[in-house]
Short mmCIF file of C-alpha atoms in Angstrom, two decimals:
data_model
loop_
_atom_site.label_atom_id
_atom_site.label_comp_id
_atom_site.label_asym_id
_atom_site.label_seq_id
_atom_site.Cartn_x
_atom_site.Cartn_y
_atom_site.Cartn_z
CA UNK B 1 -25.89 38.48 -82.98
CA UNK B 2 -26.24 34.95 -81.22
CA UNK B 3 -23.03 33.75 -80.24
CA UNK B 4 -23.73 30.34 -81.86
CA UNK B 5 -25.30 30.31 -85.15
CA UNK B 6 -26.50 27.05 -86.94
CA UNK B 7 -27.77 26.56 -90.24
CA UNK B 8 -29.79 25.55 -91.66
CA UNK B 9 -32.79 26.21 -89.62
CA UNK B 10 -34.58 23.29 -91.35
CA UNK B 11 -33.96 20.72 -94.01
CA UNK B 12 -35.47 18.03 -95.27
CA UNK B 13 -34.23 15.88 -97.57
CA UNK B 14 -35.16 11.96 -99.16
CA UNK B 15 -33.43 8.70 -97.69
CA UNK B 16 -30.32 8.24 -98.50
CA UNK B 17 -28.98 11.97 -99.11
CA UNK B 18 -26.15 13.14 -97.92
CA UNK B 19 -26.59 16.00 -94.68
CA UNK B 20 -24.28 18.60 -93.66
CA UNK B 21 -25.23 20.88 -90.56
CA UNK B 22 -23.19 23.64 -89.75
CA UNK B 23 -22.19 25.75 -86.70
CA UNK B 24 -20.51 28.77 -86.44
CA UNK B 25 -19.43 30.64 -83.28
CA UNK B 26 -17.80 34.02 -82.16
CA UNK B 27 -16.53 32.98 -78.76
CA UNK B 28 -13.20 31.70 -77.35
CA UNK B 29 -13.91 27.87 -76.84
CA UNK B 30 -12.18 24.90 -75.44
CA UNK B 31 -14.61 22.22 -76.95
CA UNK B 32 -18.03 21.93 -79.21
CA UNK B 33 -20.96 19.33 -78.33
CA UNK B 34 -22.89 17.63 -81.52
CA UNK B 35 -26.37 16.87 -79.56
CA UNK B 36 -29.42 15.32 -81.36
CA UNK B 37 -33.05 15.71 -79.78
CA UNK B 38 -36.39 13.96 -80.53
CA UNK B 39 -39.16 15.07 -80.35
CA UNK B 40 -40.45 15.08 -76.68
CA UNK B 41 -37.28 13.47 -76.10
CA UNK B 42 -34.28 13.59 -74.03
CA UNK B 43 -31.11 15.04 -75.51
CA UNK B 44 -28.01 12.73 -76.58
CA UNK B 45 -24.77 13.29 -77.24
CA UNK B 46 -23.66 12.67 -80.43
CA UNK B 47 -19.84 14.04 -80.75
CA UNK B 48 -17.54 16.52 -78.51
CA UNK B 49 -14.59 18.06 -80.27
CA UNK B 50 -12.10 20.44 -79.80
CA UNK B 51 -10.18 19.71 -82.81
CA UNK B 52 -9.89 17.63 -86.02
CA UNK B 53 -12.68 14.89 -87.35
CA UNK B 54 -14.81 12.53 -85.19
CA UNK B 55 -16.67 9.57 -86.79
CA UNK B 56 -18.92 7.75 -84.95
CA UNK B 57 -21.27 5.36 -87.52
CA UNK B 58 -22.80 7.16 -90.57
CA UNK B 59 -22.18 10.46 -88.74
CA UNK B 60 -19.07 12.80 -89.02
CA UNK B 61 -18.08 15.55 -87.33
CA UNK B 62 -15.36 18.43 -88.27
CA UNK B 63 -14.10 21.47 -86.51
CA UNK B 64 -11.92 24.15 -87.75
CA UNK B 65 -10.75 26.05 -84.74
CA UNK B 66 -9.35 28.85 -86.89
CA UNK B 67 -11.91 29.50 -88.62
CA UNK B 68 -14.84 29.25 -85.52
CA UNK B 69 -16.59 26.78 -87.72
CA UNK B 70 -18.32 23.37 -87.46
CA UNK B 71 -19.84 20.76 -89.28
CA UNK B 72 -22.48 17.74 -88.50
CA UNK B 73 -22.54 15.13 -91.47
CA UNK B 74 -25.10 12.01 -91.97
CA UNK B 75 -23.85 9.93 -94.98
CA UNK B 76 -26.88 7.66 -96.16
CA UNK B 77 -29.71 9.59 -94.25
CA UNK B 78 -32.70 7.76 -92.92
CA UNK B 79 -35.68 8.47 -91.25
CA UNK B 80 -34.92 8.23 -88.19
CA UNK B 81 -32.02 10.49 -88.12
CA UNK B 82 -35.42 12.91 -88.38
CA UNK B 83 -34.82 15.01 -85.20
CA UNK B 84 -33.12 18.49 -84.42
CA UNK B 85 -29.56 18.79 -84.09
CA UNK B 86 -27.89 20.88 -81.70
CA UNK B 87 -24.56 22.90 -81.49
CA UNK B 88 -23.74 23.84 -78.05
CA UNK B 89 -20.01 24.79 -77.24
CA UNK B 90 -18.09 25.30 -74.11
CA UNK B 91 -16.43 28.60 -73.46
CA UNK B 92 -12.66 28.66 -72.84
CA UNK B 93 -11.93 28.52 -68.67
CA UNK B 94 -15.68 27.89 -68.30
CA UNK B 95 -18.63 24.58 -67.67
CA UNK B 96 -21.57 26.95 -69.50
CA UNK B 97 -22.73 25.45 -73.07
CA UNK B 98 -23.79 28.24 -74.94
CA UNK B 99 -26.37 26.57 -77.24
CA UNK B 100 -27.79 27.12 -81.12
CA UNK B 101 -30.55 27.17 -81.47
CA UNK B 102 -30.90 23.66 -83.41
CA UNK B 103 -31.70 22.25 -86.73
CA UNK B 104 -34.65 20.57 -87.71
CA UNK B 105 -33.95 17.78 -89.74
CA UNK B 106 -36.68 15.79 -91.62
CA UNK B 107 -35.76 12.66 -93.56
CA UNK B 108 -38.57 11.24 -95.93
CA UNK B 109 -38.70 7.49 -97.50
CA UNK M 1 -23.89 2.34 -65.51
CA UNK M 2 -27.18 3.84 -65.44
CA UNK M 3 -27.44 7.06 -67.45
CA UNK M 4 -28.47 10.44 -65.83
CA UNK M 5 -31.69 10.27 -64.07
CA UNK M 6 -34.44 12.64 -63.84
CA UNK M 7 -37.96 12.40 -62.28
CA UNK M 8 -40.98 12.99 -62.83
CA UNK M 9 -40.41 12.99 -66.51
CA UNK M 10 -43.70 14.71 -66.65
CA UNK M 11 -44.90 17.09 -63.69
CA UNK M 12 -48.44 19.21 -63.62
CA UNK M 13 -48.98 21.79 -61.19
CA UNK M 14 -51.25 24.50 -60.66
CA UNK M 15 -49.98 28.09 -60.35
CA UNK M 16 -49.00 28.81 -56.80
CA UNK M 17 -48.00 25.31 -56.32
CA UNK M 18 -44.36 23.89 -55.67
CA UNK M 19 -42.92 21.98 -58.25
CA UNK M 20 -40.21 19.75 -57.30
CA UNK M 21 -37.61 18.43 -59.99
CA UNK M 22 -34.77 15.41 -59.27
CA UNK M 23 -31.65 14.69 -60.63
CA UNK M 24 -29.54 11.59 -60.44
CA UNK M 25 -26.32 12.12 -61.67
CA UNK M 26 -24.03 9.63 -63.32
CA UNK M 27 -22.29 6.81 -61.26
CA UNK M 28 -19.39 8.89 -60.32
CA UNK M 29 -20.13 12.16 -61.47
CA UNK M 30 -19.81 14.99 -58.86
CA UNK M 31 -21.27 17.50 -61.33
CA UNK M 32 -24.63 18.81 -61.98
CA UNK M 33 -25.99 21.03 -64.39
CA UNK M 34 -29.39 22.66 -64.61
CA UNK M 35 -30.89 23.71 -68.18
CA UNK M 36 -34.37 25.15 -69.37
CA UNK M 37 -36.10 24.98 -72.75
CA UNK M 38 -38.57 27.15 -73.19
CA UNK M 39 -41.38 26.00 -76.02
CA UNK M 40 -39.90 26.45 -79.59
CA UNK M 41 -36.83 27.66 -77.83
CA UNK M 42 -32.84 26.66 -77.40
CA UNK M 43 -31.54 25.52 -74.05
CA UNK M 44 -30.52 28.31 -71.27
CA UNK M 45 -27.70 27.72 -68.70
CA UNK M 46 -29.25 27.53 -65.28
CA UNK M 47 -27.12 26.40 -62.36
CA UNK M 48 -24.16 24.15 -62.25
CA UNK M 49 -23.60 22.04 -58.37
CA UNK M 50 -21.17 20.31 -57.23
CA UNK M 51 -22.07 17.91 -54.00
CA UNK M 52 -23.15 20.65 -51.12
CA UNK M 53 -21.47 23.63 -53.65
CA UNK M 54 -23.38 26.16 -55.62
CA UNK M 55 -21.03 27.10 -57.96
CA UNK M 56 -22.87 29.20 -60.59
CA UNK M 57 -26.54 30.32 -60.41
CA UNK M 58 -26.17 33.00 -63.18
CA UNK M 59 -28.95 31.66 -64.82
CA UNK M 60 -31.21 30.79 -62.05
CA UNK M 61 -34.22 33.22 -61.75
CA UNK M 62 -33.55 35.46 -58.81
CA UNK M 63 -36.92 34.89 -57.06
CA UNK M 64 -39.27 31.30 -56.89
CA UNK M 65 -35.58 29.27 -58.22
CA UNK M 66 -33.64 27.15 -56.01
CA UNK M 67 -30.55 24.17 -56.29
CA UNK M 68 -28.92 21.91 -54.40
CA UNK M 69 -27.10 19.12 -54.48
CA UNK M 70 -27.03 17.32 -51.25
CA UNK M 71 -24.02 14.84 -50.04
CA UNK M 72 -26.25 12.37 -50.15
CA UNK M 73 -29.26 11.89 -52.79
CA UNK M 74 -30.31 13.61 -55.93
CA UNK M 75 -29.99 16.94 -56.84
CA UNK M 76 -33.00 19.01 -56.61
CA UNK M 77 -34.49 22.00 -58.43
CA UNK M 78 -37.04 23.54 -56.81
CA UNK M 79 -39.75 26.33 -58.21
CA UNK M 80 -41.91 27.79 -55.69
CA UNK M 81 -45.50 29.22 -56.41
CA UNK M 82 -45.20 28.39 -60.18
CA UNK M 83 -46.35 30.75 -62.70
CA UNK M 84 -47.28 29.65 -66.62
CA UNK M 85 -44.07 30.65 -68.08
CA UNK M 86 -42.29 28.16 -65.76
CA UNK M 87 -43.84 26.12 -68.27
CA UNK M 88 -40.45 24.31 -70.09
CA UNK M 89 -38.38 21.50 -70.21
CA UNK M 90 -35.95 21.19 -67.24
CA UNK M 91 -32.99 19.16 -68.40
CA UNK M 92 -30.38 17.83 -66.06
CA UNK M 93 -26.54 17.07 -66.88
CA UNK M 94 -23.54 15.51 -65.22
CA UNK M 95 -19.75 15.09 -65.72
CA UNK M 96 -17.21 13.84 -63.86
CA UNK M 97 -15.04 15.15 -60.80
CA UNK M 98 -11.86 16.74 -61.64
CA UNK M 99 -12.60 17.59 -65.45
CA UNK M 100 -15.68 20.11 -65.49
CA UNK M 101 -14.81 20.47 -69.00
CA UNK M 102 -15.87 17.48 -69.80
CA UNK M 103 -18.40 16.00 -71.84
CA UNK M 104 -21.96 16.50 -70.07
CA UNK M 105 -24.01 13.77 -70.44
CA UNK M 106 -27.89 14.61 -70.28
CA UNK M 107 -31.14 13.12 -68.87
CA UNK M 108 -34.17 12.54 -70.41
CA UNK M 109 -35.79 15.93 -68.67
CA UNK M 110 -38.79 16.81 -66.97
CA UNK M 111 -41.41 18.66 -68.79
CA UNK M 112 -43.72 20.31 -66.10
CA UNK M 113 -46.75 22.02 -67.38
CA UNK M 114 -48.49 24.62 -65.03
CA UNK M 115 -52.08 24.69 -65.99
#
């Protein structure tokens, strides 16, 4: 069993939907990266959180440190959120991201 | 503040060659990450620097892979006599000194393609 599990593996959904990713893990952490990548692109950080809610636009991220659980949501989707989304979190005492394997998200008009 | 920096963004080589891979690091970042992407795969933990330090190659290849991160210049990874399956996306990350916890802030990568 991956360490980091994301799902879904793919979605696509119309403009203006609402889009929750989520990300479970099974490891001791001290903080979980939201990343987004194009394709052929570079990789950007969207969010890092080690407890709590993060907004940062239309996007929200939660974390529930109990429960090894985390969630990516885009309120009023549009296509150019289209890209994959990536969970990647940082082991207690440690610098390695341990990555899921991402989310392909497709947005239509 | 520039962003992380990595050329070439794309490099072709021929197997047997040397391919040759730069990182620039953040304006005041003293810590460099390595990661690969394999096609239609996740990211994999290569090596993380610090200026002249090695501090973890668990995920480096043991033969062909090598990293440094000079006191001066960019970090370099460096694949020697390159084989197909080096075939990837080498991404490059940075954080600041003193909080290697931090958030890692990424480059655009360098695909190299070994024909």
């Amino acid at each position: 069993k991956n360490e980091v599990e994301q799902s879904p593996q793919n979605l696509t959904a119309q403009e203006g939907e609402f889009i929750t990713i989520n990300c479970s893990y099974s490891v001791g952490i001290s903080a979980l990266h939201w990343l987004q990548q194009h394709p052929g692109g570079g990789i950007v950080s969207l969010f890092m959180l080690s407890s709590g809610k993060k907004k940062h636009g239309r996007l929200i991220a939660t974390i529930n440190i109990q429960e090894k659980h985390s969630s990516l949501h885009i309120t009023a989707s549009h296509p150019r959120d289209s890209a994959v989304y990536i969970c990647a979190v940082l082991r207690d005492s440690n610098y390695q991201l341990i990555w899921g394997a991402g989310t392909k998200l497709i947005i239509k008009p | 503040n520039a962003g992380v920096m990595q050329n070439p963004r794309h490099l072709v080589r021929r197997r047997g060659q040397e391919a040759r891979l730069r990182c620039s690091p953040m304006k005041g970042h003293s810590h460099v990450y390595w990661y690969r992407q394999l096609p239609e795969e996740g990211l994999k933990f290569m090596v993380y620097l610090q200026k002249e330090n090695i501090i973890d190659e668990s995920g480096m290849p043991k033969e062909r892979f090598s990293a440094e991160f000079p006191k001066e210049g960019p970090s370099i990874l460096r694949i020697q006599q390159v084989v197909r399956g080096d075939s990837a996306a080498y991404f490059c990350a940075s954080s600041p000194p003193l909080r290697p916890y931090n958030e890692q802030f990424f480059g655009p990568g360098t695909r190299l393609t070994v024909l």
